[in-house]
Coordinates of C-alpha atoms and ligand atoms in Angstrom, one line a residue:
X257 CA 0.0 0.0 0.0
X258 CA 1.3 3.4 -0.9
X259 CA 1.6 5.8 2.1
X260 CA -0.5 8.9 2.3
X261 CA 1.6 12.0 1.4
X262 CA 1.5 15.2 3.4
X263 CA 2.4 18.7 2.0
X264 CA 2.7 20.8 5.1
X265 CA 4.2 19.6 8.4
X266 CA 2.2 19.3 11.6
X267 CA 3.8 20.8 14.6
X268 CA 4.6 17.8 16.8
X269 CA 5.0 18.6 20.6
X270 CA 6.4 15.6 22.4
X271 CA 5.9 15.3 26.1
X272 CA 6.5 13.4 29.3
X273 CA 6.2 10.1 31.2
X274 CA 3.6 7.5 30.3
X275 CA 2.0 9.7 27.6
X276 CA 5.5 10.0 25.9
X277 CA 5.6 6.2 25.8
X278 CA 2.1 6.0 24.3
X279 CA 3.1 8.7 21.8
X280 CA 5.8 6.6 20.3
X281 CA 3.6 3.5 20.2
X282 CA 0.9 5.4 18.4
X283 CA 3.3 6.7 15.8
X284 CA 4.9 3.3 15.3
X285 CA 1.7 1.2 15.1
X286 CA -1.0 3.5 13.9
X287 CA 0.4 6.3 11.9
X288 CA 3.8 5.7 10.3
X289 CA 2.8 2.5 8.5
X290 CA 0.1 4.4 6.6
X291 CA 1.2 8.0 6.4
X292 CA 4.4 9.5 5.2
X293 CA 4.3 11.6 8.3
X294 CA 5.7 15.1 8.0
X295 CA 6.1 16.9 11.3
X296 CA 8.3 19.6 12.7
X297 CA 9.3 18.0 15.9
X298 CA 9.6 19.9 19.2
X299 CA 10.6 18.0 22.3
X300 CA 8.6 19.5 25.2
X301 CA 9.8 16.8 27.6
X302 CA 10.8 18.4 30.8
X303 CA 14.5 17.6 30.4
X304 CA 14.7 19.4 27.1
X305 CA 12.5 22.3 28.3
X306 CA 15.1 22.7 31.1
X307 CA 18.1 22.5 28.8
X308 CA 16.6 25.2 26.5
X309 CA 15.4 27.4 29.4
X310 CA 11.9 26.7 28.1
X311 CA 12.7 28.3 24.7
X312 CA 11.5 25.1 23.0
X313 CA 7.9 25.8 24.3
X314 CA 7.9 29.3 22.9
X315 CA 9.4 28.0 19.6
X316 CA 6.7 25.3 19.3
X317 CA 4.0 27.9 19.8
X318 CA 5.5 30.2 17.1
X319 CA 5.7 27.2 14.8
X320 CA 2.0 26.7 15.4
X321 CA 1.4 30.2 14.2
X322 CA 3.4 29.4 11.1
X323 CA 1.9 26.0 10.2
X324 CA -1.6 26.5 11.8
X325 CA -1.9 22.9 13.2
X326 CA -0.2 21.3 16.2
X327 CA -0.5 18.0 18.1
X328 CA 0.7 17.9 21.7
X329 CA 1.5 15.2 24.1
X330 CA 0.8 15.7 27.8
X331 CA 3.6 17.5 29.7
X332 CA 4.7 17.9 33.3
X333 CA 3.9 21.2 34.9
X334 CA 6.8 21.5 37.4
X335 CA 6.1 21.8 41.1
X336 CA 8.6 21.5 44.1
X337 CA 8.8 17.7 43.8
X338 CA 9.7 17.9 40.1
X339 CA 12.4 20.5 40.8
X340 CA 14.3 17.8 42.6
X341 CA 13.3 14.9 40.4
X342 CA 14.6 16.6 37.2
X343 CA 17.2 18.9 38.8
X344 CA 15.5 21.9 37.2
X345 CA 17.1 25.3 36.9
X346 CA 13.8 27.0 37.4
X347 CA 10.2 26.0 38.1
X348 CA 9.2 26.4 34.5
X349 CA 5.7 27.6 33.7
X350 CA 2.9 25.3 32.5
X351 CA 3.6 24.7 28.7
X352 CA -0.1 24.8 28.1
X353 CA -0.3 28.3 29.7
X354 CA 2.6 29.5 27.7
X355 CA 1.2 28.2 24.4
X356 CA -2.2 29.5 25.2
X357 CA -0.9 33.0 26.0
X358 CA 1.0 33.1 22.7
X359 CA -1.9 31.8 20.6
X360 CA -4.4 33.9 22.6
X361 CA -6.6 30.8 22.3
X362 CA -9.6 29.1 23.9
X363 CA -9.6 25.5 25.0
X364 CA -12.5 23.3 23.8
X365 CA -13.0 20.0 25.7
X366 CA -15.2 17.2 24.3
X367 CA -15.8 13.6 25.5
X368 CA -15.4 10.7 23.1
X369 CA -18.7 8.9 23.2
X370 CA -18.7 5.1 22.9
X371 CA -21.4 2.5 23.3
X372 CA -20.8 0.7 26.6
X373 CA -19.3 3.7 28.4
X374 CA -22.6 5.4 29.2
X375 CA -22.9 9.0 30.5
X376 CA -24.6 9.3 34.0
X377 CA -27.1 11.6 32.3
X378 CA -29.1 9.1 30.3
X379 CA -30.4 11.5 27.7
X380 CA -26.9 12.7 26.7
X381 CA -26.4 10.9 23.4
X382 CA -23.8 13.2 21.7
X383 CA -20.8 15.0 23.2
X384 CA -21.1 18.3 24.9
X385 CA -18.1 20.5 24.2
X386 CA -17.2 23.0 26.9
X387 CA -15.3 26.2 26.0
X388 CA -14.0 28.0 28.9
X389 CA -12.9 31.7 28.8
X390 CA -9.4 31.6 30.3
X391 CA -8.9 35.2 31.4
X392 CA -10.0 37.4 34.3
X393 CA -13.1 37.5 36.6
X394 CA -12.5 36.0 40.0
X395 CA -9.3 34.4 38.8
X396 CA -7.7 37.9 38.7
X397 CA -9.8 39.5 41.4
X398 CA -8.6 41.6 44.3
X399 CA -10.3 41.1 47.6
X400 CA -10.5 42.8 51.0
X401 CA -11.8 41.9 54.4
X402 CA -13.7 44.9 55.7
X403 CA -13.0 45.2 59.5
X404 CA -15.9 47.4 60.4
X405 CA -18.2 50.2 59.5
X406 CA -17.2 52.4 56.5
X407 CA -17.8 53.0 52.8
X408 CA -16.4 50.9 49.9
X409 CA -16.3 52.4 46.4
X410 CA -15.0 51.5 43.0
X411 CA -12.8 54.3 41.6
X412 CA -11.6 54.6 38.0
X413 CA -8.9 57.1 37.4
X414 CA -8.6 57.9 33.7
X415 CA -5.2 58.8 32.2
X416 CA -6.1 62.5 32.4
X417 CA -6.8 62.2 36.1
X418 CA -10.5 62.4 36.0
X419 CA -12.3 60.0 38.4
X420 CA -15.5 58.1 38.2
X421 CA -16.8 56.5 41.4
X422 CA -19.4 53.8 42.1
X423 CA -20.6 53.0 45.6
X424 CA -20.2 49.3 46.4
X425 CA -21.6 49.3 49.9
X426 CA -22.0 51.4 53.1
X427 CA -20.8 48.9 55.7
X428 CA -22.2 49.2 59.2
X429 CA -20.2 46.3 60.4
X430 CA -17.5 43.8 59.2
X431 CA -17.8 42.2 55.8
X432 CA -16.0 41.3 52.6
X433 CA -15.5 42.9 49.2
X434 CA -14.1 41.7 45.9
X435 CA -13.1 43.6 42.7
X436 CA -12.7 41.9 39.4
X437 CA -12.2 42.8 35.8
X438 CA -12.1 41.6 32.2
X439 CA -10.9 43.1 28.9
X440 CA -13.0 43.6 25.8
X441 CA -10.1 42.4 23.8
X442 CA -10.0 39.1 25.6
X443 CA -13.7 38.6 25.4
X444 CA -13.6 39.3 21.7
X445 CA -10.9 36.7 21.1
X446 CA -12.9 34.2 23.2
X447 CA -16.0 34.9 21.1
X448 CA -14.2 34.6 17.8
X449 CA -12.6 31.3 18.8
X450 CA -16.0 30.0 19.8
X451 CA -17.8 31.0 16.6
X452 CA -14.9 29.7 14.5
X453 CA -14.9 26.3 16.3
X454 CA -18.7 26.0 16.0
X455 CA -18.5 26.5 12.2
X456 CA -15.6 24.2 12.1
X457 CA -17.2 21.3 13.9
X458 CA -20.7 22.1 12.5
X459 CA -22.3 22.4 16.0
X460 CA -24.6 25.0 17.5
X461 CA -23.0 27.4 20.0
X462 CA -24.6 28.2 23.4
X463 CA -23.5 31.0 25.5
X464 CA -24.9 32.1 28.9
X465 CA -24.2 34.7 31.6
X466 CA -26.2 36.4 34.3
X467 CA -26.8 39.6 32.4
X468 CA -30.2 40.3 34.2
X469 CA -28.3 40.7 37.5
X470 CA -25.0 41.9 36.2
X471 CA -26.2 44.6 33.9
X472 CA -22.8 46.1 33.0
X473 CA -20.3 43.3 33.6
X474 CA -22.1 40.2 32.3
X475 CA -24.1 42.3 29.9
X476 CA -20.8 43.3 28.2
X477 CA -20.0 39.7 27.5
X478 CA -23.5 39.2 26.0
X479 CA -23.2 42.4 23.8
X480 CA -19.7 41.5 22.5
X481 CA -20.7 38.0 21.5
X482 CA -23.9 39.4 19.8
X483 CA -22.0 42.2 18.0
X484 CA -19.3 39.8 16.7
X485 CA -21.9 37.3 15.7
X486 CA -24.0 39.8 13.8
X487 CA -21.1 41.4 12.0
X488 CA -18.7 38.5 11.3
X489 CA -20.5 35.2 11.7
X490 CA -24.3 35.4 11.2
X491 CA -24.3 34.7 7.5
X492 CA -21.8 31.9 7.8
X493 CA -23.9 30.3 10.6
X494 CA -27.0 30.5 8.5
X495 CA -25.3 29.1 5.4
X496 CA -24.0 26.2 7.6
X497 CA -27.4 25.6 9.2
X498 CA -26.2 26.0 12.7
X499 CA -27.4 28.3 15.5
X500 CA -25.9 30.8 18.0
X501 CA -28.1 30.6 21.1
X502 CA -27.8 33.0 24.1
X503 CA -29.6 32.5 27.4
X504 CA -29.3 33.0 31.1
X505 CA -26.8 30.7 32.9
X506 CA -29.5 29.1 35.1
X507 CA -31.6 28.4 32.1
X508 CA -28.6 27.0 30.2
X509 CA -27.9 24.6 33.1
X510 CA -31.5 23.3 33.1
X511 CA -31.5 22.9 29.3
X512 CA -28.1 21.1 29.2
X513 CA -29.4 18.5 31.6
X514 CA -32.4 17.8 29.4
X515 CA -30.6 18.0 26.1
X516 CA -29.2 15.1 24.1
X517 CA -25.9 17.0 23.6
X518 CA -24.2 17.7 20.3
X519 CA -23.4 21.4 20.8
X520 CA -20.7 23.7 22.2
X521 CA -21.3 25.4 25.5
X522 CA -19.2 28.6 25.9
X523 CA -18.7 29.5 29.5
X524 CA -17.3 32.4 31.4
X525 CA -14.2 31.5 33.4
X526 CA -15.8 30.4 36.6
X527 CA -18.7 28.7 35.0
X528 CA -16.3 26.8 32.7
X529 CA -14.2 25.7 35.6
X530 CA -17.2 24.2 37.4
X531 CA -19.2 22.9 34.4
X532 CA -16.3 21.3 32.7
X533 CA -15.6 19.0 35.7
X534 CA -19.3 18.2 35.9
X535 CA -19.7 17.4 32.2
X536 CA -16.4 15.4 32.0
X537 CA -17.1 13.3 35.1
X538 CA -20.7 12.7 33.9
X539 CA -19.4 11.4 30.6
X540 CA -17.3 8.8 32.3
X541 CA -13.5 9.1 32.1
X542 CA -10.8 11.7 31.8
X543 CA -8.9 9.3 29.5
X544 CA -11.7 9.8 27.0
X545 CA -11.7 13.5 26.9
X546 CA -10.1 15.5 24.0
X547 CA -9.0 19.0 24.1
X548 CA -8.2 21.5 21.4
X549 CA -6.8 25.0 21.7
X550 CA -8.3 27.3 19.0
X551 CA -6.9 30.8 18.4
X552 CA -9.2 33.6 17.1
X553 CA -7.2 33.5 13.8
X554 CA -8.0 29.8 13.5
X555 CA -4.8 28.1 14.6
X556 CA -5.3 24.7 16.3
X557 CA -3.4 22.7 18.9
X558 CA -4.9 19.2 19.7
X559 CA -4.2 17.2 22.8
X560 CA -5.6 14.8 25.4
X561 CA -7.3 16.5 28.4
X562 CA -5.5 14.2 30.9
X563 CA -2.0 14.5 32.2
X564 CA 1.2 12.4 31.9
X565 CA -0.3 9.5 34.0
X566 CA 2.7 9.6 36.4
X567 CA 1.6 6.6 38.5
X568 CA 1.5 4.3 35.5
X569 CA 4.9 5.6 34.3
X570 CA 6.6 4.6 37.5
X571 CA 5.1 1.1 37.2
X572 CA 6.4 1.0 33.6
X573 CA 9.9 2.0 34.8
X574 CA 9.9 -0.8 37.3
X575 CA 9.2 -3.2 34.4
X576 CA 5.6 -3.8 35.5
X577 CA 2.8 -4.1 33.0
X578 CA 0.6 -1.0 32.5
X579 CA -2.9 -0.6 31.0
X580 CA -3.0 3.1 30.1
X581 CA -5.7 4.4 27.9
X582 CA -4.4 6.0 24.7
X583 CA -7.7 7.0 23.2
X584 CA -7.6 10.7 23.9
X585 CA -4.0 10.9 22.6
X586 CA -5.0 9.0 19.4
X587 CA -7.8 11.5 18.9
X588 CA -5.4 14.3 19.4
X589 CA -3.5 12.9 16.4
X590 CA -6.7 12.3 14.3
X591 CA -7.9 15.8 15.1
X592 CA -4.7 17.3 13.9
X593 CA -4.4 15.1 10.8
X594 CA -8.0 15.8 9.8
X595 CA -7.4 19.6 10.2
X596 CA -4.2 19.4 8.2
X597 CA -6.0 17.4 5.5
X598 CA -8.8 20.0 5.4
X599 CA -6.4 23.0 5.2
X600 CA -4.2 21.4 2.5
X601 CA -7.0 19.7 0.6
X602 CA -5.7 16.2 1.2
X603 CA -8.9 14.1 1.5
X604 CA -7.0 10.9 2.1
X605 CA -5.7 12.4 5.3
X606 CA -9.2 13.2 6.5
X607 CA -10.4 9.8 5.6
X608 CA -7.6 8.2 7.4
X609 CA -8.4 10.2 10.6
X610 CA -12.0 9.0 10.3
X611 CA -10.9 5.4 9.9
X612 CA -8.5 5.5 12.8
X613 CA -11.2 6.9 15.1
X614 CA -13.6 4.3 13.9
X615 CA -11.1 1.5 14.5
X616 CA -10.5 2.8 18.0
X617 CA -14.2 3.1 18.9
X618 CA -15.0 -0.3 17.3
X619 CA -12.2 -1.9 19.4
X620 CA -13.8 -0.7 22.6
X621 CA -17.3 -1.5 21.5
X622 CA -16.1 -5.1 20.7
X623 CA -15.1 -5.4 24.4
X624 CA -11.4 -4.9 24.0
X625 CA -10.2 -2.0 26.3
X626 CA -7.9 -0.8 28.9
X627 CA -8.4 -1.3 32.6
X628 CA -9.9 2.2 33.4
X629 CA -12.7 1.5 30.9
X630 CA -13.2 -2.1 31.9
X631 CA -14.0 -0.8 35.4
X632 CA -16.9 1.3 34.2
X633 CA -18.2 -0.4 31.1
X634 CA -21.7 -1.9 30.7
X635 CA -20.2 -4.4 28.2
X636 CA -20.1 -7.9 29.9
X637 CA -16.8 -9.7 30.3
X638 CA -14.6 -7.1 28.6
X639 CA -11.1 -8.1 27.6
X640 CA -8.6 -6.0 29.5
X641 CA -5.5 -5.2 27.4
X642 CA -2.2 -3.6 28.4
X643 CA -1.1 -0.3 27.0
X644 CA 0.6 -1.8 23.9
X645 CA -2.0 -4.6 23.5
X646 CA -4.8 -2.0 23.1
X647 CA -2.9 -0.1 20.4
X648 CA -2.1 -3.3 18.6
X649 CA -5.8 -4.3 18.8
X650 CA -6.7 -1.0 17.1
X651 CA -4.0 -1.5 14.5
X652 CA -5.5 -4.9 13.6
X653 CA -8.9 -3.3 12.9
X654 CA -7.3 -0.4 11.1
Ligands
NAP801 P1 -3.2 12.5 35.2 O1 -1.9 12.3 34.4 O2 -4.3 13.0 34.4 O3 -3.6 11.2 35.9 C1 -4.4 11.1 37.1 C2 -5.0 9.7 37.2 O4 -6.1 9.6 36.3 C3 -4.0 8.6 36.9 O5 -3.2 8.2 37.9 C4 -5.0 7.5 36.4 O6 -5.6 6.9 37.5 C5 -6.1 8.3 35.7 N1 -5.7 8.5 34.3 C6 -5.5 9.7 33.6 N2 -5.3 9.5 32.3 C7 -5.4 8.2 32.1 C8 -5.2 7.3 31.0 N3 -4.9 7.8 29.8 N4 -5.4 6.0 31.2 C9 -5.7 5.5 32.4 N5 -5.8 6.2 33.5 C10 -5.7 7.5 33.4 O7 -2.9 13.6 36.4 P2 -1.7 13.7 37.5 O8 -1.2 12.3 37.7 O9 -2.3 14.5 38.5 O10 -0.6 14.5 36.7 C11 0.6 14.0 36.2 C12 1.3 15.0 35.5 O11 0.6 15.5 34.4 C13 1.6 16.3 36.4 O12 3.0 16.5 36.3 C14 0.8 17.4 35.7 O13 1.5 18.6 35.8 C15 0.6 16.9 34.3 N6 -0.6 17.4 33.6 C16 -0.5 17.8 32.3 C17 -1.5 18.1 31.6 C18 -1.3 18.5 30.2 O14 -0.3 18.5 29.6 N7 -2.4 18.9 29.5 C19 -2.8 18.1 32.2 C20 -3.0 17.7 33.5 C21 -1.8 17.3 34.2 P3 -5.1 5.6 38.3 O15 -3.7 5.9 38.8 O16 -6.1 5.4 39.3 O17 -5.1 4.5 37.2
MG802 MG1 -11.2 23.2 38.1

């Protein structure tokens, strides 16, 4: 069989620990036998980040701006324990944070839905994709404990020195106060990423805030989304037959519960923090959750939502058998290959991505899976495979 040819490289960001082991197995068994894989390789493994003073992370993000599509392996975010373990020069920042800041992107997380791994919410039939705004609000808030009676005001001092004040509260006893902010520019980028991704995946977009109560703050989110929709995306949405739907956050929550899924739910920072954990745990497993960073210009970085699965890696190092689920990492590759195929007009690449995803899902639905899924599946007597065995079982079907 002749291998599928690529014209533009994918940005390949290698990572750490167990997912680095899976990364190589996936390339060896599922990709390279069929594709003349063209990638620009960046080693984001912690050792190499440390050697390059983290320059490699910045370079990989810049390459994503150049080539538009990246695929990333999970990476260690250093903490005190990692400083010793890897003898680090500095506690390097989270690569995901660095890449997100450079691409100014929004992260979309979606579960991979398979028969036999049933969501807790029984009417959810299709994935619900959560988009979380990643800037500001309570995450960049400033707070004060108010010790006793007194007046709290918001004061804005313009560059020319003129001041505008707004009374927060006249305290007659102790209390608490919080100030928070957001930036129109950040909300605009968030909105554009959401509309772009909805068009891209052909799904409706839902957005919700509490604008009836927060008439300036939340209302600004609502207005910015509406303005960008009307001026830049309305016609494209109508042509694609998809909908932009705005409602109040409490109404959205009630509708999500009763829906069958199949849409993108854009959330403000705090709502996204809370709701993404609810949605992902209700769908079953972190190992079945994909993640893609989409920039407002339409650059894409695909990855698994889980981490480097450190506990399994230490077993692996001791020579023990592991049963680590590679599905989300496989789907990171298929997402990136499909997008590359779309951008370059290589339909064979898109078809290959479809086939690899189908082979993966068919393998699980036939009862062959890793241990994490075997523990939660409704399929009777599943066959539990080890990390490599599972990838080989997919290769056989592929
Ligand atoms: P983790 O790697 O997501 O793993 C936590 C636990 O979840 C595992 O011990 C395992 O449970 C289960 N699990 C996660 N993925 C699995 C898979 N593919 N197959 C089977 N089980 C899976 O989180 P962590 O152990 O807290 O973090 C490890 C490292 O990952 C940290 O250094 C962190 O900084 C990094 N991290 C990176 C990213 C990223 O790059 N996007 C995201 C999160 C964390 P059992 O042990 O019970 O089997
Ligand atoms: Mg959280």
